[in-house]
């Protein structure tokens, strides 16, 4: 492997994220710590004080992780959190099928990277934690996998079951999974690594297993060597431990909504936008069918969005006290619960998460908490050797391949040794215009009523010229077919489905092709890097 890099400014990342990396002073008031400043990070570490019960956290995390078959290194990591100065370096993601797209792996590697770095640099216990988004109910976000396919892109989807609407972590894999697995296998080459990979996947994902349990098992199977710890809130005892914070979200609902609104309004006035739409309530209700339904709040009344139930604030607080497992946090309350359970010094975030964290600084203060350091995850594109070999044969830079394929083809033809087609036809049209102006005048003198017919004839000629130009372009394309096929192949690998590779291609594609130790190699190559640019890694 070798590594080069490209600025985030040259790639399709949102404006706030680009400023977060390259112009943080514009966003200073929205975050607690500049992630690009080692001095600020060290100062934040010295001031860090976890207000929770460390021993209770250790007890709960041990129970939680043992469900997933956690090994000794994970248990040892959990026990480290009991030490007074121990920190958690947290990341998280939806519970995707078979590990999901590459960026999930990059999040985990980034958490491991900074846990190792800060532990060594500052002589403190630092533990990488993966927060399972086990409360999420958006099935469509987790049910598909993407693969490079015949110089293009192929998506494989797990058919929906009847449980859609409930938390994804609770959905059991049914007979549809066998079809999904077959399609995934057919979407990949059979290699020396295929059987070892599927031995791991089959231990985690099988009919009758829940998606949450399967995903958690896979994370520990791949990263337990690094002492990665799992956490989440779809667990009765953890919910009971966090009940006071959920009650506080009811007691101070209007104050907390105003805090989110203030920060979001300030974002908008600074030329950004609110990543997450605001509502007063930050809770969901789990109904008798296990479906996760949004709670709405207005005038001291809380209602389930389907209208079946309602509470006053006092009644809702009593319900949360008695049945905390029936309530689920939204995207804003989840990080606050995370801070309550874990000594969460830093959260490893993707571009979208960094944007919505910008809405939350005052919200944390309402719970007497501070926002953790929000560290960007590593962002990368893996360039296979077959792509690398043909990359140099074409006149484009990496970022150019983010353009539409039609634009790339046109640019290539313009850059090639072929005739300058645009110039030929532009000059031809100009010469016709010059001659036609005089001739139209002559015809007008003969019969003024024929002026329109004259101009119509000229327009028809121009139309025929445009048709001819299209034929010339197609002829050149045919002559340059090999190079144009290379362009299509490179784009399909670097920007599949018109998106960044890390957001579209399944991580198991690379495990299957390059072996189970590829993530160890990536972690090593990231060792002396910072996540301040997009990494291009040639395999």
XYZ file of C-alpha atoms in Angstrom:
539
model
C 0.000 0.000 0.000
C 1.070 3.564 -0.569
C -0.757 6.739 0.344
C -1.332 10.138 -1.227
C -3.959 12.701 -0.392
C -6.308 15.302 -1.796
C -8.016 18.268 -0.158
C -11.615 17.892 0.967
C -12.215 21.177 -0.856
C -11.794 19.333 -4.167
C -14.416 16.708 -3.385
C -18.210 16.702 -2.834
C -18.256 17.327 0.928
C -20.639 19.816 2.527
C -19.487 23.392 3.172
C -19.602 23.130 6.973
C -17.383 20.045 6.963
C -14.906 21.692 4.600
C -14.700 24.721 6.894
C -14.423 22.454 9.933
C -11.246 20.971 8.480
C -9.657 23.969 6.787
C -11.148 27.102 8.350
C -12.187 26.148 11.891
C -12.171 29.715 13.234
C -15.431 30.281 11.322
C -17.046 27.539 13.431
C -15.283 28.063 16.726
C -18.470 29.062 18.578
C -20.275 25.851 17.597
C -17.825 23.356 19.119
C -15.835 23.022 22.338
C -12.451 22.030 20.883
C -10.608 22.558 17.613
C -9.827 18.998 16.454
C -6.895 20.285 14.401
C -5.118 21.733 17.462
C -2.988 19.369 19.558
C -2.733 22.118 22.194
C -6.510 22.367 22.573
C -6.880 18.596 22.712
C -4.234 18.324 25.421
C -5.913 21.106 27.394
C -9.288 19.371 27.054
C -7.775 16.111 28.294
C -6.359 17.815 31.368
C -9.761 19.337 32.137
C -11.816 16.218 31.343
C -13.962 14.971 34.198
C -16.462 12.151 33.762
C -19.421 12.826 36.031
C -20.933 9.358 35.742
C -20.454 6.240 37.847
C -17.442 4.453 36.353
C -18.007 1.214 38.249
C -21.622 1.059 37.098
C -20.505 1.767 33.536
C -18.051 -1.145 33.699
C -20.732 -3.451 35.084
C -23.245 -2.528 32.387
C -20.756 -2.715 29.519
C -19.555 -6.151 30.576
C -23.107 -7.485 30.504
C -23.795 -5.761 27.212
C -20.668 -7.052 25.471
C -20.909 -10.610 26.767
C -24.143 -10.959 24.756
C -21.990 -10.656 21.638
C -19.375 -13.160 22.755
C -16.793 -10.535 23.755
C -13.266 -11.852 24.298
C -10.622 -11.054 26.894
C -9.284 -7.933 25.174
C -12.694 -6.313 25.045
C -13.346 -7.142 28.710
C -9.915 -5.757 29.627
C -10.749 -2.544 27.761
C -14.010 -2.240 29.673
C -12.191 -2.677 32.984
C -9.782 0.125 32.037
C -12.729 2.522 32.054
C -12.934 2.180 35.855
C -9.648 4.090 36.156
C -10.173 7.704 37.164
C -8.425 9.266 34.174
C -9.592 6.741 31.529
C -11.292 8.084 28.412
C -13.496 6.563 25.739
C -12.940 7.368 22.073
C -16.385 6.707 20.683
C -17.825 6.243 17.224
C -21.007 4.640 15.951
C -23.174 3.776 13.001
C -26.378 2.076 11.872
C -26.483 -1.697 12.163
C -25.827 -2.536 8.538
C -25.912 -5.866 6.767
C -22.598 -7.768 6.699
C -20.697 -4.727 7.952
C -22.099 -2.175 5.515
C -20.098 0.319 3.447
C -16.427 1.204 3.890
C -16.952 4.344 5.953
C -18.115 2.248 8.931
C -14.717 0.554 8.970
C -12.981 3.918 8.633
C -14.865 5.139 11.714
C -13.701 2.161 13.762
C -10.110 2.459 12.544
C -10.125 6.162 13.441
C -11.378 5.415 16.964
C -8.661 2.785 17.414
C -6.069 5.165 15.958
C -6.789 8.000 18.393
C -7.232 5.696 21.389
C -3.764 4.250 20.717
C -2.246 7.655 19.958
C -3.578 9.476 23.017
C -2.864 6.573 25.352
C 0.773 6.576 24.262
C 1.147 10.355 23.973
C -0.526 11.336 27.254
C -0.046 8.173 29.302
C -3.748 7.693 30.006
C -6.020 4.671 29.535
C -7.927 5.192 26.266
C -10.561 2.776 24.970
C -12.124 2.596 21.470
C -15.912 2.219 21.739
C -18.356 1.465 18.932
C -21.827 2.757 19.727
C -24.396 0.531 18.073
C -27.244 2.631 16.691
C -29.556 0.004 18.134
C -32.509 2.394 18.519
C -32.664 3.296 14.826
C -35.661 2.088 12.821
C -34.767 3.204 9.284
C -34.642 -0.177 7.552
C -33.928 1.232 4.085
C -30.632 2.737 5.292
C -29.223 -0.616 6.383
C -30.659 -3.221 4.020
C -28.397 -2.850 0.983
C -24.808 -3.498 -0.054
C -22.969 -2.124 -3.082
C -20.263 -3.791 -5.167
C -18.152 -2.957 -8.228
C -19.724 -4.922 -11.052
C -18.562 -5.252 -14.669
C -17.049 -1.764 -14.719
C -20.181 -0.410 -13.078
C -22.023 -0.647 -9.765
C -24.395 -3.266 -8.381
C -26.642 -2.999 -5.335
C -27.987 -6.023 -3.449
C -30.990 -5.491 -1.152
C -32.396 -7.614 1.662
C -36.167 -7.760 1.121
C -38.259 -6.104 3.797
C -39.969 -8.235 6.408
C -43.172 -7.539 8.286
C -41.224 -6.000 11.190
C -40.293 -2.818 9.321
C -41.021 0.159 11.604
C -39.546 -1.437 14.677
C -35.955 -0.919 15.748
C -33.655 -2.558 13.210
C -31.616 -4.155 16.001
C -34.638 -6.304 16.946
C -35.495 -7.555 13.466
C -34.722 -11.249 13.003
C -33.166 -12.480 9.786
C -35.713 -14.674 8.019
C -35.754 -16.841 4.911
C -35.093 -13.762 2.758
C -31.550 -13.703 4.126
C -30.584 -16.873 2.224
C -31.506 -15.172 -1.065
C -29.631 -12.032 -0.037
C -26.524 -14.038 0.870
C -26.619 -15.877 -2.468
C -26.804 -12.544 -4.349
C -23.888 -11.149 -2.335
C -21.743 -14.201 -3.107
C -22.629 -13.957 -6.808
C -21.565 -10.292 -6.762
C -17.970 -11.153 -5.848
C -15.089 -13.198 -7.169
C -14.211 -16.460 -5.469
C -10.738 -15.925 -3.935
C -8.413 -17.550 -1.428
C -10.059 -15.370 1.207
C -13.700 -16.166 0.392
C -14.066 -19.229 2.636
C -12.370 -17.686 5.717
C -14.486 -14.558 5.306
C -17.751 -16.471 5.089
C -16.838 -18.609 8.081
C -16.814 -15.368 10.085
C -19.927 -13.939 8.442
C -21.893 -17.171 8.921
C -21.062 -17.200 12.639
C -22.568 -13.744 12.924
C -25.386 -13.606 10.360
C -27.800 -16.520 10.161
C -31.532 -17.088 9.943
C -33.196 -16.419 13.292
C -30.469 -14.046 14.519
C -31.357 -10.395 15.079
C -29.644 -7.791 12.925
C -28.336 -6.049 16.038
C -26.749 -9.165 17.476
C -25.286 -10.178 14.117
C -23.740 -6.760 13.484
C -22.262 -6.531 16.982
C -20.746 -9.993 16.692
C -19.139 -9.051 13.381
C -17.570 -5.873 14.791
C -16.029 -7.808 17.666
C -14.913 -10.632 15.352
C -13.020 -8.186 13.135
C -11.703 -5.739 15.761
C -11.645 -7.493 19.143
C -7.847 -7.737 18.827
C -7.781 -3.968 19.400
C -10.006 -4.144 22.467
C -12.982 -2.485 20.774
C -15.971 -2.205 23.136
C -19.617 -2.170 22.075
C -22.244 0.108 23.629
C -25.864 1.017 22.989
C -29.138 1.857 24.688
C -31.565 -0.830 23.444
C -30.856 -2.727 26.660
C -33.120 -2.686 29.716
C -30.477 -2.187 32.419
C -28.684 0.553 30.458
C -32.026 2.341 29.941
C -32.722 2.100 33.674
C -29.312 3.633 34.378
C -30.085 6.556 32.039
C -33.662 7.176 33.129
C -32.933 10.473 34.917
C -31.536 12.007 31.707
C -34.602 10.934 29.704
C -36.821 12.466 32.396
C -34.794 15.665 32.199
C -35.506 15.797 28.459
C -39.193 16.009 29.410
C -38.852 18.408 32.333
C -36.845 20.948 30.309
C -38.344 20.285 26.898
C -38.982 23.938 25.983
C -35.611 25.141 27.278
C -33.787 22.389 25.360
C -35.724 23.072 22.160
C -34.773 26.742 22.451
C -31.117 25.771 22.918
C -31.192 23.747 19.691
C -33.054 26.523 17.881
C -30.608 29.213 19.006
C -27.637 27.278 17.721
C -29.370 26.292 14.488
C -30.468 29.880 13.805
C -26.878 31.000 14.363
C -25.682 28.362 11.886
C -28.109 29.607 9.255
C -27.110 33.235 9.821
C -23.491 32.187 9.245
C -24.341 30.707 5.852
C -24.808 27.038 6.825
C -27.952 24.993 7.358
C -29.424 22.843 10.110
C -28.532 19.229 9.303
C -31.413 17.873 11.405
C -34.951 19.278 11.463
C -35.920 20.475 14.939
C -38.915 19.357 16.964
C -39.540 20.029 20.667
C -39.600 16.335 21.570
C -36.418 14.276 21.455
C -38.071 10.984 22.357
C -39.741 8.078 20.586
C -42.259 5.643 22.026
C -41.997 1.860 21.521
C -45.542 0.576 21.047
C -46.968 -2.867 21.796
C -45.956 -4.065 18.312
C -42.362 -2.907 18.999
C -42.692 -0.109 16.460
C -40.689 3.072 17.187
C -43.019 6.060 16.893
C -42.158 9.735 17.283
C -43.490 11.573 20.348
C -44.713 15.123 19.745
C -45.014 17.879 22.326
C -47.271 20.919 22.489
C -48.786 22.857 25.430
C -47.721 20.385 28.124
C -49.196 17.485 26.146
C -47.203 14.637 24.642
C -48.770 12.535 21.909
C -47.756 9.557 19.832
C -47.671 10.556 16.167
C -50.300 7.959 15.267
C -52.623 9.612 17.830
C -53.265 6.501 19.941
C -51.743 7.778 23.195
C -51.189 11.037 25.033
C -49.690 12.167 28.345
C -49.184 15.291 30.337
C -45.528 15.966 31.183
C -46.079 14.632 34.720
C -47.710 11.463 33.368
C -44.926 10.942 30.843
C -42.248 11.292 33.537
C -44.036 8.646 35.585
C -44.253 6.359 32.526
C -40.516 6.787 31.814
C -39.726 5.992 35.455
C -41.779 2.804 35.342
C -40.990 1.641 31.789
C -37.785 3.285 30.504
C -37.361 0.511 27.933
C -40.477 1.829 26.142
C -38.692 5.086 25.262
C -36.006 5.752 22.684
C -33.755 8.796 22.096
C -33.545 10.753 18.867
C -30.366 11.938 17.141
C -29.888 14.830 19.604
C -30.613 12.991 22.855
C -28.528 9.928 21.934
C -25.155 11.731 22.359
C -26.276 13.065 25.745
C -27.145 9.540 26.931
C -23.815 8.427 25.492
C -22.029 11.012 27.637
C -23.965 9.829 30.687
C -22.909 6.207 30.211
C -19.350 6.650 28.934
C -16.344 8.849 29.745
C -16.799 10.135 26.191
C -13.819 12.410 25.616
C -14.015 12.283 21.815
C -16.541 11.238 19.217
C -15.340 10.138 15.761
C -17.807 11.618 13.288
C -18.528 11.601 9.584
C -19.250 14.823 7.657
C -23.003 14.688 8.259
C -22.579 14.046 11.977
C -20.135 16.933 12.314
C -22.848 19.134 10.808
C -25.553 18.135 13.265
C -23.200 18.312 16.250
C -22.885 22.010 15.348
C -26.533 22.351 16.456
C -25.966 20.858 19.926
C -23.452 22.861 21.970
C -26.084 24.697 24.049
C -28.171 21.511 24.219
C -25.347 19.722 26.060
C -25.156 22.613 28.516
C -28.829 22.066 29.403
C -27.855 18.656 30.774
C -24.798 20.040 32.601
C -22.557 18.330 30.045
C -19.903 19.438 27.584
C -19.758 18.378 23.976
C -16.915 15.893 23.430
C -14.102 16.617 21.017
C -15.631 15.960 17.584
C -12.900 14.317 15.539
C -13.425 13.714 11.815
C -13.072 10.109 10.732
C -10.505 9.067 8.175
C -11.859 9.399 4.660
C -10.292 7.309 1.905
C -10.561 5.744 -1.519
C -8.912 2.371 -2.118
C -7.413 2.159 -5.602
C -6.948 -1.359 -6.888
C -3.898 -2.187 -9.002
C -5.966 -2.737 -12.147
C -7.320 0.793 -11.839
C -3.966 2.269 -10.899
C -2.325 0.824 -14.034
C -4.707 2.612 -16.404
C -5.039 5.788 -14.331
C -1.806 7.248 -15.713
C -2.917 6.589 -19.291
C -5.601 9.256 -19.062
C -5.349 13.056 -18.730
C -7.449 13.369 -15.535
C -6.761 13.921 -11.844
C -8.500 11.928 -9.116
C -11.155 14.577 -8.375
C -12.064 14.884 -12.080
C -13.715 11.470 -11.937
C -16.422 12.960 -9.748
C -17.787 14.570 -12.933
C -20.591 12.981 -14.961
C -19.384 10.285 -17.320
C -20.723 12.275 -20.299
C -18.664 15.305 -19.253
C -15.557 13.184 -18.775
C -15.946 11.702 -22.253
C -16.355 15.139 -23.830
C -13.348 16.522 -21.948
C -11.258 13.557 -23.005
C -12.093 14.068 -26.666
C -11.282 17.774 -26.329
C -7.917 16.903 -24.735
C -7.045 14.181 -27.241
C -5.214 14.538 -30.576
C -8.514 14.381 -32.435
C -9.591 17.406 -34.494
C -11.009 20.331 -32.521
C -14.589 19.541 -33.360
C -16.113 22.476 -31.529
C -13.779 24.908 -33.277
C -14.490 23.408 -36.711
C -18.250 23.757 -36.340
C -18.104 27.156 -34.614
C -16.100 28.589 -37.507
C -18.392 26.916 -40.032
C -21.474 28.479 -38.394
C -19.844 31.906 -38.197
C -18.938 31.819 -41.899
C -22.520 30.874 -42.751
C -23.852 33.670 -40.543
C -21.586 36.209 -42.278
C -22.606 35.119 -45.772
C -26.264 34.679 -44.846
C -26.685 38.190 -43.455
C -25.849 39.707 -46.848
C -27.951 37.185 -48.814
C -30.996 37.616 -46.553
C -30.756 41.356 -47.187
C -30.717 40.776 -50.945
C -33.754 38.474 -50.787
C -35.574 40.988 -48.576
C -35.079 43.628 -51.250
C -36.646 41.306 -53.836
C -39.586 40.339 -51.573
C -39.787 41.400 -47.892
C -42.249 38.582 -47.158
C -39.510 36.006 -47.812
C -37.263 37.194 -44.958
C -38.797 34.704 -42.517
C -38.381 31.847 -44.992
C -34.738 32.809 -45.487
C -34.031 32.778 -41.752
C -35.904 29.490 -41.402
C -33.681 27.935 -44.085
C -30.568 29.116 -42.233
C -31.888 27.712 -38.937
C -32.599 24.377 -40.616
C -29.038 24.337 -41.949
C -27.677 25.010 -38.450
C -29.814 22.133 -37.136
C -28.307 19.827 -39.736
C -24.824 21.037 -38.755
C -25.552 20.163 -35.107
C -26.657 16.703 -36.177
C -23.472 16.322 -38.178
C -21.388 17.463 -35.207
C -23.025 14.750 -33.092
C -22.130 12.151 -35.716
C -18.519 13.382 -35.762
C -18.335 13.122 -31.949
C -19.727 9.583 -32.107
C -17.184 8.675 -34.751
C -14.357 9.979 -32.552
C -15.797 8.103 -29.590
C -15.751 4.883 -31.594
C -12.138 5.526 -32.528
C -11.266 6.225 -28.844
C -13.386 3.385 -27.467
C -10.591 1.743 -25.451
C -9.759 4.943 -23.612
C -13.401 5.803 -23.028
C -13.987 2.340 -21.553
C -11.060 2.990 -19.220
C -12.632 6.263 -18.122
C -15.891 4.482 -17.354
C -14.071 1.761 -15.416
C -12.060 4.222 -13.328
C -15.112 6.322 -12.498
C -17.107 3.220 -11.505
C -14.381 2.273 -9.025
C -13.455 5.688 -7.610
C -16.941 7.244 -7.598
C -19.393 4.335 -7.837
C -23.060 5.197 -8.168
C -21.939 8.858 -8.584
C -20.778 8.960 -4.983
C -17.623 8.570 -2.932
C -16.423 4.979 -2.842
C -16.487 4.926 0.975
C -20.225 5.568 0.983
C -21.195 2.965 -1.629
C -18.900 -0.080 -1.671
C -19.305 -2.855 0.901
C -16.307 -3.360 3.153
C -16.541 -7.127 2.627
C -15.667 -6.605 -1.058
C -12.130 -5.713 -0.002
C -11.978 -8.383 2.727
C -12.934 -10.978 0.132
C -10.409 -9.759 -2.410
C -7.429 -8.766 -0.238
C -7.739 -10.773 2.959
C -8.888 -10.431 6.551
C -5.808 -8.450 7.573
C -6.444 -5.539 5.181
C -7.851 -3.397 8.027
C -4.700 -4.028 10.072
C -2.653 -2.778 7.113
C -4.855 0.290 6.763
C -4.522 1.088 10.458
C -0.751 0.908 10.097
C -0.738 3.224 7.078
C -2.953 5.702 8.990
C -0.538 5.636 11.959
C 1.283 8.887 11.197
C -1.620 10.547 9.405
C -4.294 13.015 10.430
C -7.873 12.884 9.101
C -7.473 16.341 7.589
C -7.602 15.289 3.934
C -9.032 12.541 1.767
C -6.559 9.664 1.533
C -5.927 7.864 -1.749
C -4.550 4.416 -0.955
C -3.124 2.339 -3.761
C -3.376 -1.373 -2.953
